[in-house]
MMTF fields as JSON, N, C-alpha, C and O atoms, coordinates in Angstrom:
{
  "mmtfVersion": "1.0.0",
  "mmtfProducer": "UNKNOWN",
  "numBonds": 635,
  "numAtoms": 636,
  "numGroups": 159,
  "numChains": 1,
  "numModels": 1,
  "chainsPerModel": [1],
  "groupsPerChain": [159],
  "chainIdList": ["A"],
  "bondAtomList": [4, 2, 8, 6, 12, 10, 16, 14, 20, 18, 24, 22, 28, 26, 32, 30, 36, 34, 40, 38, 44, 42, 48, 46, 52, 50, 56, 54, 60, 58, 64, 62, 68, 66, 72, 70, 76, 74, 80, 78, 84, 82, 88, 86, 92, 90, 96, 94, 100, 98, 104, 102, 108, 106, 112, 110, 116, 114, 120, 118, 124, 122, 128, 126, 132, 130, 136, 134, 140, 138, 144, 142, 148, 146, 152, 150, 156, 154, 160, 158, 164, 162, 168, 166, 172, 170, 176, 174, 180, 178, 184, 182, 188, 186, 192, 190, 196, 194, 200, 198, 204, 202, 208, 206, 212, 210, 216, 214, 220, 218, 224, 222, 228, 226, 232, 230, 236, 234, 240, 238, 244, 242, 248, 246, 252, 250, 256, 254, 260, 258, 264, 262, 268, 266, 272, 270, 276, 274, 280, 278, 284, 282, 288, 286, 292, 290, 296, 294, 300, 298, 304, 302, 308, 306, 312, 310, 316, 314, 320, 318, 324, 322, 328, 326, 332, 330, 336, 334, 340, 338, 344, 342, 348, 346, 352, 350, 356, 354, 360, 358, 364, 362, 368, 366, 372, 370, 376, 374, 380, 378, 384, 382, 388, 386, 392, 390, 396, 394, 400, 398, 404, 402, 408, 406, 412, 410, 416, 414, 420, 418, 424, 422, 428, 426, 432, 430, 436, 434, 440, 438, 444, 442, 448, 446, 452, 450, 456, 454, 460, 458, 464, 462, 468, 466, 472, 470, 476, 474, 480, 478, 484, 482, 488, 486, 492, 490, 496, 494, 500, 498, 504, 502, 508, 506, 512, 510, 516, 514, 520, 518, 524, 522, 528, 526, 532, 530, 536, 534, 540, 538, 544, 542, 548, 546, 552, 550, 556, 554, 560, 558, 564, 562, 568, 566, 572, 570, 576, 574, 580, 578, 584, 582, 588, 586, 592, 590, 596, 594, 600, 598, 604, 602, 608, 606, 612, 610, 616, 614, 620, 618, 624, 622, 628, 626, 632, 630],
  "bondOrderList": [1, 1, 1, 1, 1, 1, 1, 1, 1, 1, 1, 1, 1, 1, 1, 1, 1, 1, 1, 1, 1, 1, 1, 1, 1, 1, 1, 1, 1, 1, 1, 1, 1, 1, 1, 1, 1, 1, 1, 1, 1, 1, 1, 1, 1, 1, 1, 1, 1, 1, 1, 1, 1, 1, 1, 1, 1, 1, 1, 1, 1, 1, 1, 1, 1, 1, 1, 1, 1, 1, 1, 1, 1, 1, 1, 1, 1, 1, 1, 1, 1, 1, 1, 1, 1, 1, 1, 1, 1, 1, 1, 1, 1, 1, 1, 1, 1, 1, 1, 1, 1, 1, 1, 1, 1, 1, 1, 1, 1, 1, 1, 1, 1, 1, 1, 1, 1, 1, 1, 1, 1, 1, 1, 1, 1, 1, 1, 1, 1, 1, 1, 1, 1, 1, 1, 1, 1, 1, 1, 1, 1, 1, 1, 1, 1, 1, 1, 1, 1, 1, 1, 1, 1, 1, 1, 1, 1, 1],
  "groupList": [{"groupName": "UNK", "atomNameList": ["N", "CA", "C", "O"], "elementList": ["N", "C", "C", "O"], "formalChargeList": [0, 0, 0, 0], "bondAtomList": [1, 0, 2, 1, 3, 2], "bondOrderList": [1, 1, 2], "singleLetterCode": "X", "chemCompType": "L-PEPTIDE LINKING"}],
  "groupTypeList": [0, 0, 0, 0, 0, 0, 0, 0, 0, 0, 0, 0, 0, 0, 0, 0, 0, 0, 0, 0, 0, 0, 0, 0, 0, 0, 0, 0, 0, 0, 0, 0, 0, 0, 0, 0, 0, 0, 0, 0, 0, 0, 0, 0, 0, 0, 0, 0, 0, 0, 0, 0, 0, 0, 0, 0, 0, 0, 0, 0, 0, 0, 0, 0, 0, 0, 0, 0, 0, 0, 0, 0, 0, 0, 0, 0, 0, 0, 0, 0, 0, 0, 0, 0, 0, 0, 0, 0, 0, 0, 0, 0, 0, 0, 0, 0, 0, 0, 0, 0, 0, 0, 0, 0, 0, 0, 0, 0, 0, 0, 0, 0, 0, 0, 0, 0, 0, 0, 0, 0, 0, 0, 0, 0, 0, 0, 0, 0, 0, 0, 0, 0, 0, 0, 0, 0, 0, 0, 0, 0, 0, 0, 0, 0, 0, 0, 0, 0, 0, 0, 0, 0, 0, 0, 0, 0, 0, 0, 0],
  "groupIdList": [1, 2, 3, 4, 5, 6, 7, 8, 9, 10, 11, 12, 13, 14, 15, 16, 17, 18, 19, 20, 21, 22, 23, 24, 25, 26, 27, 28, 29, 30, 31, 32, 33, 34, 35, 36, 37, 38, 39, 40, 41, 42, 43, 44, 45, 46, 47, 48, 49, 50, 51, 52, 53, 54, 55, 56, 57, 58, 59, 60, 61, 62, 63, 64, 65, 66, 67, 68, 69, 70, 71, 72, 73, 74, 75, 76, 77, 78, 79, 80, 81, 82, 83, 84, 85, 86, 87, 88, 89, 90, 91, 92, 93, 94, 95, 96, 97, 98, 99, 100, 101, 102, 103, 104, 105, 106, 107, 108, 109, 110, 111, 112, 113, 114, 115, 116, 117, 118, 119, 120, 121, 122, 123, 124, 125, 126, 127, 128, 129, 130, 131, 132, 133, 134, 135, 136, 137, 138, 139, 140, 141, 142, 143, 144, 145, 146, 147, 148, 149, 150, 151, 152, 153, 154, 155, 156, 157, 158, 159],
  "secStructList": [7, 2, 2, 2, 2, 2, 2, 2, 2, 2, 2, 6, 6, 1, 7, 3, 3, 6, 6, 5, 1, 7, 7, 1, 7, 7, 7, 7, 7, 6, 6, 7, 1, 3, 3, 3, 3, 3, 1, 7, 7, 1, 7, 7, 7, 6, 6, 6, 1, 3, 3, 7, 3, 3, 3, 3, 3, 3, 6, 6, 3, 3, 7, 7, 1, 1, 7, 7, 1, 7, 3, 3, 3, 3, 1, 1, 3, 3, 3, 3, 3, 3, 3, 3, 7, 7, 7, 1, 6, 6, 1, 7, 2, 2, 2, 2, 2, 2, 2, 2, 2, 2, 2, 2, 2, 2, 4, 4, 4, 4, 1, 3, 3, 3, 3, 3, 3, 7, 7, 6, 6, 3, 3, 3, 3, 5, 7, 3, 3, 3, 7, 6, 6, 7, 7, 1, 2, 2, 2, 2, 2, 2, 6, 6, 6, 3, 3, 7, 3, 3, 7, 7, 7, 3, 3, 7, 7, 7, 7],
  "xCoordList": [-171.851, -172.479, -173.891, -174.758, -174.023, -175.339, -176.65, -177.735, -176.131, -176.588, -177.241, -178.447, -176.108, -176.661, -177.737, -178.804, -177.632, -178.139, -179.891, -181.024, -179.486, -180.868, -181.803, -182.992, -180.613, -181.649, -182.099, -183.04, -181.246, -181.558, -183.214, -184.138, -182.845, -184.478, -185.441, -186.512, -185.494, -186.541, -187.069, -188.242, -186.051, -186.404, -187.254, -188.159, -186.581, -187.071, -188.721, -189.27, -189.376, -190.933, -191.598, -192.822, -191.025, -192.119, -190.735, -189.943, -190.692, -189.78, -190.779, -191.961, -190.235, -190.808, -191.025, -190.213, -192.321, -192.61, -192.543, -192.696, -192.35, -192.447, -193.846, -193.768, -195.25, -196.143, -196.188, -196.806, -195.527, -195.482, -196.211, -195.713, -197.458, -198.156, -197.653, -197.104, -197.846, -197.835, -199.045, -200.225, -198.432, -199.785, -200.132, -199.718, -201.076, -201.797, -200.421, -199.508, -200.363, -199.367, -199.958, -200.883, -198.782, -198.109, -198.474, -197.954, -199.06, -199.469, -198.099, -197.802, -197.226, -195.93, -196.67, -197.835, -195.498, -195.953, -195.857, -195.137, -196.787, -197.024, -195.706, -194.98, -195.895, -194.789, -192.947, -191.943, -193.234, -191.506, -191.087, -191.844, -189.774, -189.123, -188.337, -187.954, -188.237, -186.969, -188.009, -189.194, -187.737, -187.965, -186.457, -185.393, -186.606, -185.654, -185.616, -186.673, -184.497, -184.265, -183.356, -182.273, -183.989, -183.082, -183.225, -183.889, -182.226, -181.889, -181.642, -180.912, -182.131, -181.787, -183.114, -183.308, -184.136, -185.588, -185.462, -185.443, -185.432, -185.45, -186.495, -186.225, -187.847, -187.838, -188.519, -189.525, -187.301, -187.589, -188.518, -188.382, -189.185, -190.171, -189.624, -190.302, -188.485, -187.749, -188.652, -188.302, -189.941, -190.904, -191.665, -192.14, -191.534, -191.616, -190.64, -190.855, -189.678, -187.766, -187.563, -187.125, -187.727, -187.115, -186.338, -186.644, -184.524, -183.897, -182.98, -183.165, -182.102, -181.541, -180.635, -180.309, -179.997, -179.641, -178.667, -178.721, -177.915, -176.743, -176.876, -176.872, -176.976, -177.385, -176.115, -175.857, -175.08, -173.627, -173.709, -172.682, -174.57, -175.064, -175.893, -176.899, -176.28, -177.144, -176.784, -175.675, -177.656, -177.748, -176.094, -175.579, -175.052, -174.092, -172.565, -171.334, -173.4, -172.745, -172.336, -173.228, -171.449, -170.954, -171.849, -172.222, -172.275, -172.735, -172.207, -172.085, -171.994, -171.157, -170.894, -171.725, -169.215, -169.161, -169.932, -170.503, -169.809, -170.47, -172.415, -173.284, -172.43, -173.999, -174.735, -174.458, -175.904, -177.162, -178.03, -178.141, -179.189, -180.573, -181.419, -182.483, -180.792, -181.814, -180.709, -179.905, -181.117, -180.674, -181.624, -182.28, -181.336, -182.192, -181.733, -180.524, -182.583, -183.213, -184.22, -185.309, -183.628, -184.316, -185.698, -185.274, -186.74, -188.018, -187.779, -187.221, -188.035, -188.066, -187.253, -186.677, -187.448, -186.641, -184.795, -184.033, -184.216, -183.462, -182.568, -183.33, -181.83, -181.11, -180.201, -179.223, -180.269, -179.714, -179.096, -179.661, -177.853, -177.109, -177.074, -176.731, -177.417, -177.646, -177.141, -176.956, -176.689, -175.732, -176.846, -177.221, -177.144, -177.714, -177.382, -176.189, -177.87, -177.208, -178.195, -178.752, -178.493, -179.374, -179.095, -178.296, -179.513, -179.243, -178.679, -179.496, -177.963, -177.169, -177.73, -177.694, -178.334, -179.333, -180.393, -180.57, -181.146, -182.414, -182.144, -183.081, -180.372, -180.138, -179.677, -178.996, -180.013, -179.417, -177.944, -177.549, -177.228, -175.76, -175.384, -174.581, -175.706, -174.757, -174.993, -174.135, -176.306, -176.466, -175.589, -175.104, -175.12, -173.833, -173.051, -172.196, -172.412, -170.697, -171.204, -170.773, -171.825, -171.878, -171.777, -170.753, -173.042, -173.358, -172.012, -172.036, -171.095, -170.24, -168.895, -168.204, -168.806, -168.012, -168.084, -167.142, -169.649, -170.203, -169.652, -169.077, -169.59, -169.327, -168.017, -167.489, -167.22, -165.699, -165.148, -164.178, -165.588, -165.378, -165.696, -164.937, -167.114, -167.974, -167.654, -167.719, -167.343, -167.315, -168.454, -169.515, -168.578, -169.463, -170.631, -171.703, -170.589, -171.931, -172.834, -173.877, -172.188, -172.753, -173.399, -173.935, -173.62, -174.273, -175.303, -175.064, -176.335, -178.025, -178.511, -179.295, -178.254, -179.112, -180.741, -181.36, -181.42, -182.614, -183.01, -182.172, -184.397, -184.691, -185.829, -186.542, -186.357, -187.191, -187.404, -186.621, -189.049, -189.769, -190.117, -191.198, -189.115, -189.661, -190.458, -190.919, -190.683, -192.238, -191.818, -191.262, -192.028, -192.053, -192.124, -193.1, -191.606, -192.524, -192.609, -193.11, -191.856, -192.032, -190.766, -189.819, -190.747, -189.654, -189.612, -190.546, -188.788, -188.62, -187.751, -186.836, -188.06, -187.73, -187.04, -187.748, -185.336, -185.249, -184.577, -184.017, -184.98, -184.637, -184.027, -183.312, -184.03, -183.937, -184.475, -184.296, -185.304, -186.314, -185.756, -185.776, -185.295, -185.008, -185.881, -186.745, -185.667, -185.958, -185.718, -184.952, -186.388, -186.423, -186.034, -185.076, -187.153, -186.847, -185.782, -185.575, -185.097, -183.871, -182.262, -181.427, -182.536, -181.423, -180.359, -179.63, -180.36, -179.625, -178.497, -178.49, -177.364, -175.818, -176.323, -176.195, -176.803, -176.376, -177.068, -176.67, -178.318, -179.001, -178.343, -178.401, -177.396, -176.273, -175.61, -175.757, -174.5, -173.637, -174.498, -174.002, -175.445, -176.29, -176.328, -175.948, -176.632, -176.871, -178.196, -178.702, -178.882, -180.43, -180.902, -182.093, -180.713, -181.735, -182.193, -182.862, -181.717, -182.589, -182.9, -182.182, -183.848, -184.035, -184.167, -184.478, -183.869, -184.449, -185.817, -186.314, -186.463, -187.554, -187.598, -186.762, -189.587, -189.577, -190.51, -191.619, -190.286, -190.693, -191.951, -192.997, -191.145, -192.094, -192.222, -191.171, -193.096, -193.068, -193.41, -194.579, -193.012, -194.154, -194.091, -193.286, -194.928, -195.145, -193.938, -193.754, -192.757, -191.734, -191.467, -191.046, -191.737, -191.512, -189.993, -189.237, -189.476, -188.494, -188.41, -189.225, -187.622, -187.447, -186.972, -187.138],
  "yCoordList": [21.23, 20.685, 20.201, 20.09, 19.987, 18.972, 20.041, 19.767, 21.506, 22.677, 23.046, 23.129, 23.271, 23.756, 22.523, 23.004, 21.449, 20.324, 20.491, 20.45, 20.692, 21.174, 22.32, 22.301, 23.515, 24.475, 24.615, 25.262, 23.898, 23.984, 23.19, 23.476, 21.656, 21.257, 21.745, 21.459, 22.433, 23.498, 24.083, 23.947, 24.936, 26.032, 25.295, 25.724, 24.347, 23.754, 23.133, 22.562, 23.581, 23.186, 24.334, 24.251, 25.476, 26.734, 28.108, 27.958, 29.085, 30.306, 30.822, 30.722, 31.516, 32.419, 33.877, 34.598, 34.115, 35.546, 36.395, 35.919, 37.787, 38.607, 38.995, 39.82, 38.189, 38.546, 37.488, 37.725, 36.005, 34.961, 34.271, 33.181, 34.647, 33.81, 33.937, 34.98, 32.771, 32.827, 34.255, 34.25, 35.248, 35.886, 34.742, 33.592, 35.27, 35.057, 34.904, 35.725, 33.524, 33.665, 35.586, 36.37, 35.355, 36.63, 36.065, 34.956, 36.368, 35.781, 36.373, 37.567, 35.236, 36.315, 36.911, 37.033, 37.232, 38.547, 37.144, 36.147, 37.506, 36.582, 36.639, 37.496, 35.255, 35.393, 34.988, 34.734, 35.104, 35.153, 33.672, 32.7, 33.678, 32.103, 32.078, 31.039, 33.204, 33.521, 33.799, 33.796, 34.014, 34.807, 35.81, 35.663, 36.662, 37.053, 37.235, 37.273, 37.349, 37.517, 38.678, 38.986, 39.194, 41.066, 40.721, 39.842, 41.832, 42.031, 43.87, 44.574, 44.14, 45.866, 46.426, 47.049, 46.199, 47.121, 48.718, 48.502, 49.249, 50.357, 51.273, 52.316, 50.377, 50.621, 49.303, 48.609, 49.351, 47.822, 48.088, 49.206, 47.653, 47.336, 47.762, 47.62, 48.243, 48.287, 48.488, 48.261, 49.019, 49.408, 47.831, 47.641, 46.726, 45.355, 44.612, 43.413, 45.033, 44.659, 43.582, 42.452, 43.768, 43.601, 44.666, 45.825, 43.682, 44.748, 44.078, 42.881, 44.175, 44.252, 43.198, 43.066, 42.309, 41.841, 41.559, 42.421, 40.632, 40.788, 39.24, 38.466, 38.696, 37.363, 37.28, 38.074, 36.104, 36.226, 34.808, 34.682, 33.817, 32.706, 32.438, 32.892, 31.686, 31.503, 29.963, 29.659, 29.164, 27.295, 26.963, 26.332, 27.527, 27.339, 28.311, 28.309, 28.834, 29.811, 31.077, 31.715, 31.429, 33.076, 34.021, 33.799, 35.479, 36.145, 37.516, 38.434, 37.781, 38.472, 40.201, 40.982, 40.278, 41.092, 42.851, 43.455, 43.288, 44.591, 44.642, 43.901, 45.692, 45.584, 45.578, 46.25, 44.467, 44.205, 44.243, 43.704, 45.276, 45.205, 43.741, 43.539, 42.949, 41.818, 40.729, 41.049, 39.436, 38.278, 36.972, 36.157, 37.198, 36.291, 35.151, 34.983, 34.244, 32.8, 32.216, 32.729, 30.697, 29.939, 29.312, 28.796, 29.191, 28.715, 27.698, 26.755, 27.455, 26.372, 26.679, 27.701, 25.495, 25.863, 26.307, 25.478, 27.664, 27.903, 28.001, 28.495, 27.831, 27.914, 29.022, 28.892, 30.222, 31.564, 31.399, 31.008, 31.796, 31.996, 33.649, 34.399, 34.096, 35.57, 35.65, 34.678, 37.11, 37.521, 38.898, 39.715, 38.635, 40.072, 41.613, 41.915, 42.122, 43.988, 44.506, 45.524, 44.048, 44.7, 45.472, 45.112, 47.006, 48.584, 48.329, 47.553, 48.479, 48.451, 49.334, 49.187, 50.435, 51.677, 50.686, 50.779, 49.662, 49.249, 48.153, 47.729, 47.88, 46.872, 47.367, 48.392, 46.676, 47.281, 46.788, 45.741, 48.16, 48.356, 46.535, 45.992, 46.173, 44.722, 43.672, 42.898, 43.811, 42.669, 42.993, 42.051, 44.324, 45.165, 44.919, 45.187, 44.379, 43.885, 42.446, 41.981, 41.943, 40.156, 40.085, 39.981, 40.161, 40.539, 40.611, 39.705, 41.128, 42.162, 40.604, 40.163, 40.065, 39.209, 37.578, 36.942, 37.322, 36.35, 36.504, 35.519, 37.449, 37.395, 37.374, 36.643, 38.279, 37.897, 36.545, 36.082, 36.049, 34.422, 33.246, 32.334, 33.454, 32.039, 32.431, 31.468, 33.714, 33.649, 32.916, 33.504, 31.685, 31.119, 30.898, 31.426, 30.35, 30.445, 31.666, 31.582, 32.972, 34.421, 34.25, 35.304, 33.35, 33.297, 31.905, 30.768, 32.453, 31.57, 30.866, 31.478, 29.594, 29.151, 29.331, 29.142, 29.726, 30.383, 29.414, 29.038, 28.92, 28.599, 29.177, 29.469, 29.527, 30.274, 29.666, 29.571, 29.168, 28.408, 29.763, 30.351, 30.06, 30.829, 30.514, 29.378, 31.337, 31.207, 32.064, 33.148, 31.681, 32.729, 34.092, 34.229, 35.124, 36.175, 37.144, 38.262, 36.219, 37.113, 37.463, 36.677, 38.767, 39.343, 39.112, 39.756, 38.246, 38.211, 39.642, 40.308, 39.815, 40.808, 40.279, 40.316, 39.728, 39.076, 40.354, 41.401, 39.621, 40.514, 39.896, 39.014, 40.048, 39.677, 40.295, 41.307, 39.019, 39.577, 39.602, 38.431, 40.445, 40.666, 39.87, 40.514, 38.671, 38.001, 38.623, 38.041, 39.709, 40.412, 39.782, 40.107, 38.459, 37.801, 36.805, 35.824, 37.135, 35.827, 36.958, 36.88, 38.016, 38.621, 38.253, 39.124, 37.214, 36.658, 36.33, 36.164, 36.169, 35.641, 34.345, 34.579, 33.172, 32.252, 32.018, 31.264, 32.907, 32.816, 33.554, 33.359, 34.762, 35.537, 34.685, 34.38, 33.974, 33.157, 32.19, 32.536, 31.231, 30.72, 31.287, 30.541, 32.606, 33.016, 33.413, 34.079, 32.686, 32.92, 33.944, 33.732, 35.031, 36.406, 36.964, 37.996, 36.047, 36.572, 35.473, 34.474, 35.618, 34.63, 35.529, 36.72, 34.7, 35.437, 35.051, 33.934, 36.174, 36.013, 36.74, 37.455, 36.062, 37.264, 38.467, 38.132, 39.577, 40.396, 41.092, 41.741, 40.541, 41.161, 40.396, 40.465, 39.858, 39.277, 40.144, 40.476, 40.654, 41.372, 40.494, 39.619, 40.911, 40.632, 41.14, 42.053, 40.994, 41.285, 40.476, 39.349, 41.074, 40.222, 40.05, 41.014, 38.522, 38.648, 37.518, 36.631, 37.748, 36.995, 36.243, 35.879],
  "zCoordList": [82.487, 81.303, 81.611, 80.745, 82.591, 83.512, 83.276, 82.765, 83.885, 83.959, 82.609, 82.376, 81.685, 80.536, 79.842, 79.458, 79.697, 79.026, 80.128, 79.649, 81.793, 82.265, 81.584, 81.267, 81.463, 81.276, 79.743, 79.283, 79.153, 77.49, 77.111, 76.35, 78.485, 78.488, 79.039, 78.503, 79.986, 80.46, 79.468, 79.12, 78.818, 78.174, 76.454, 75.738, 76.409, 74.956, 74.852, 73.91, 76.543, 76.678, 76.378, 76.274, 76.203, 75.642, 75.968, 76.897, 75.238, 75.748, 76.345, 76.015, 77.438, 78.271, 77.719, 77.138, 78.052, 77.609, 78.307, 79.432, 78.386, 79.286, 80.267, 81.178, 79.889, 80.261, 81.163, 82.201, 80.997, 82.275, 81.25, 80.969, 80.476, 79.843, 78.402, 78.048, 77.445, 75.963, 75.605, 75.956, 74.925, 73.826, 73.083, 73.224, 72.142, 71.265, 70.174, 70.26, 68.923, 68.156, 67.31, 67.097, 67.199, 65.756, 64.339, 64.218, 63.417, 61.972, 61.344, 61.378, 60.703, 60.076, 58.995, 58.617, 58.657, 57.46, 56.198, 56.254, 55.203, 54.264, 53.1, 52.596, 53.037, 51.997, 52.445, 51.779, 53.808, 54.511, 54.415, 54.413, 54.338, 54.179, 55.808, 56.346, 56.296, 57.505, 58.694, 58.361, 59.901, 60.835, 61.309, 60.707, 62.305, 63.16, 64.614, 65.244, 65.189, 66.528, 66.867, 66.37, 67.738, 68.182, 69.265, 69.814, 69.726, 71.108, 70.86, 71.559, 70.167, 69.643, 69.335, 68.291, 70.316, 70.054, 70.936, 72.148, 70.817, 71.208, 72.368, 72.963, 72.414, 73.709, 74.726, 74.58, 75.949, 76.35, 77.196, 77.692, 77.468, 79.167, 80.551, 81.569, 80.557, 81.676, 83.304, 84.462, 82.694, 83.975, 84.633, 85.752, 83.286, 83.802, 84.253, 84.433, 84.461, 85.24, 83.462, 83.676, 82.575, 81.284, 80.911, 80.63, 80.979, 80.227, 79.221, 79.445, 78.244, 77.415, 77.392, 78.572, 76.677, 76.815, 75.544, 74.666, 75.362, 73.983, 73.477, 74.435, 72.401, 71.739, 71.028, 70.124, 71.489, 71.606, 70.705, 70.038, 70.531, 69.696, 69.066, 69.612, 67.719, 67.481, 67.124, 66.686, 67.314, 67.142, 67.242, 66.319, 68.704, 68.417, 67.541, 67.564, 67.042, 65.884, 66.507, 67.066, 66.508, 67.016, 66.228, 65.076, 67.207, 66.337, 65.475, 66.286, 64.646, 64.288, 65.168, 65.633, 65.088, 66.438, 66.149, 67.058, 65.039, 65.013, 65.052, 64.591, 65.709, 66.356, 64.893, 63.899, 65.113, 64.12, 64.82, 65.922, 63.925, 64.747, 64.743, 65.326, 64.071, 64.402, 63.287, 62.412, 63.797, 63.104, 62.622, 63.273, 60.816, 60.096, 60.489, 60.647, 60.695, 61.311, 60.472, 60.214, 59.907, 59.71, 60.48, 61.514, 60.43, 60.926, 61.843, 61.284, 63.382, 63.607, 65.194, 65.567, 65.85, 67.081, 67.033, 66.537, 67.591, 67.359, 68.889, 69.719, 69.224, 70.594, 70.649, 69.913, 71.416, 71.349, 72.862, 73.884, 72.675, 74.085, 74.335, 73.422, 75.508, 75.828, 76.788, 77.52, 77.117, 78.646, 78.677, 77.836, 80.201, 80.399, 80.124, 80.081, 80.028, 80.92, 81.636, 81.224, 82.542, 83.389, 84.016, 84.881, 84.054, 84.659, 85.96, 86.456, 86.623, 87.614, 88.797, 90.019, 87.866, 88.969, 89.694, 90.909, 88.85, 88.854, 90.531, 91.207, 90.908, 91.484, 92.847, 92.886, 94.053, 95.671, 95.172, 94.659, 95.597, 95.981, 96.208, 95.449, 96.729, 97.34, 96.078, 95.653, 95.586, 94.153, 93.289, 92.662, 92.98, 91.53, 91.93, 91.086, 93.064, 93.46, 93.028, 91.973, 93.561, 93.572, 92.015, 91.339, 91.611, 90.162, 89.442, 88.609, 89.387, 88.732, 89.107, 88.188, 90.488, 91.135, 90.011, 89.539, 89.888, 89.249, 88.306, 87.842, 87.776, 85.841, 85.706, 84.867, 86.618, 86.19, 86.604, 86.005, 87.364, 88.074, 87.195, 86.869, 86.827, 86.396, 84.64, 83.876, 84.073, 82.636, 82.066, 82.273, 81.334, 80.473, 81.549, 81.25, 82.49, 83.254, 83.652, 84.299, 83.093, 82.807, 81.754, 81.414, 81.021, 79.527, 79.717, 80.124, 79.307, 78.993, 77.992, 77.266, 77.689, 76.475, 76.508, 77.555, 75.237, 75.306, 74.267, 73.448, 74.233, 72.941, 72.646, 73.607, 71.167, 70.776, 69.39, 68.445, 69.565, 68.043, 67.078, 67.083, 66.374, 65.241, 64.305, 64.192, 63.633, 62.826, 61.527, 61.704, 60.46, 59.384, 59.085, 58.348, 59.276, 58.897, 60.092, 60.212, 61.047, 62.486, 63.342, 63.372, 64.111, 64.667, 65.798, 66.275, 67.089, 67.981, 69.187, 68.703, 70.178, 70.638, 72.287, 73.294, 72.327, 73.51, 74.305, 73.978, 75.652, 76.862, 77.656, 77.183, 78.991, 80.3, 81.664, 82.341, 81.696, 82.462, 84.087, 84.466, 85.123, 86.416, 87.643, 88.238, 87.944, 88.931, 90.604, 91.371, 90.961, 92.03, 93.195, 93.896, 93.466, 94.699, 94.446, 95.16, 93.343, 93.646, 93.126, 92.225, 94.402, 94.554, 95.819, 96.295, 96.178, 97.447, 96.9, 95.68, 97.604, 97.329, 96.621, 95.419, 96.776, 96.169, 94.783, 93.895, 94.772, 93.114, 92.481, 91.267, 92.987, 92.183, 91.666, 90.482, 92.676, 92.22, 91.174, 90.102, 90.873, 90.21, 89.41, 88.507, 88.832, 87.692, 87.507, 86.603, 88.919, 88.794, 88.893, 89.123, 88.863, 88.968, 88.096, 88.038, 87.118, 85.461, 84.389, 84.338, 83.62, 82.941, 81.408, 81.362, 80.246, 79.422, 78.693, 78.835, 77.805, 77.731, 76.306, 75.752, 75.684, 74.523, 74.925, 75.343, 74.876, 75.641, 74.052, 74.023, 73.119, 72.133, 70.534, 69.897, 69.998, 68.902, 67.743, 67.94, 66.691, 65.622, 64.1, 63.778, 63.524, 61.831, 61.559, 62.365, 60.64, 59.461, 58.65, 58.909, 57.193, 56.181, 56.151, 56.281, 55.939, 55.474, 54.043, 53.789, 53.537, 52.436, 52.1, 50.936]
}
C-alpha cells in the first residue's frame, strides 16, 4: 500500500512523456466538455522502447472488458492503472522468464497507477516506456523496468 500511495505521489507531480521532457501543451479541439485516454493507437514508438500497454482502471473504476479505442474522461487529473505488454523479442532471454515469474507471483504489483491531467478536447496516447538499464533480477521483481508514459497527445473533439 506504502508503494502504491509512493508511486501515485510521484507520478501526481507531472506524467511522464515519452520524450523525458513535457511537449508543448495540445490546444483541445474547441468546444469539447471530455478528454480521452487510449492505449489502442496503432502505431507505437516501439523504435523508442515504447510499447503497449492495457488501461485496466480508470479513477478506480474497472474498465470495461471488450477492447475500446479510447476512454471518455472527464477534465482534470485522472488516475489510470496500466499493465504492460512489452514485446518479449525486444527482451534478453533471462528478463522473459523473470518478467513472466513477476507477474504470475506479484499479480496486482504487475499493475501501475499513472496519473494524467487531461485537458478538454484532447486525446491521450499511453504506453510503456522500457527501462533498459533496469533489467536486473531485482528491478524485475520491483516492477521497475517500465514506467508508463504519454507517448502521444492530439486535438479530438469530444462532446
Amino acid at each position: 500500500m506504502l508503494r502504491h500511495i509512493l508511486a501515485t505521489s510521484i507520478l501526481l507531480a507531472g506524467h511522464a512523456h515519452a520524450s523525458g521532457n513535457p511537449p508543448a501543451p495540445v490546444v483541445g479541439a474547441a468546444g469539447s466538455t471530455c478528454g480521452y485516454v487510449t492505449d489502442q493507437r496503432a502505431t507505437i514508438p516501439k523504435s523508442q522502447d515504447i510499447f503497449p500497454v492495457e488501461i485496466t482502471r480508470i479513477d478506480g473504476r474497472s474498465t470495461p472488458l471488450d477492447a475500446r479505442n479510447r476512454h471518455s474522461v472527464q477534465p482534470g487529473e485522472r488516475v489510470l492503472t496500466v499493465t504492460d505488454h512489452i514485446d518479449p523479442h525486444r527482451l534478453p532471454g533471462a528478463a522473459v522468464s523473470q518478467i513472466a515469474k513477476m507477474k504470475r507471483l506479484e499479480l496486482q504489483r504487475a499493475y501501475k497507477p499513472f496519473t494524467v491531467k487531461v485537458e478538454p478536447g484532447v486525446s491521450y496516447a499511453i504506453g510503456a516506456r522500457l527501462l533498459r538499464d533496469r533489467l536486473d533480477a531485482q528491478s524485475i521483481r520491483d516492477n521497475a523496468y517500465w514506467e508508463p508514459v504519454v507517448w502521444e497527445e492530439r486535438a479530438e473533439p469530444c462532446p
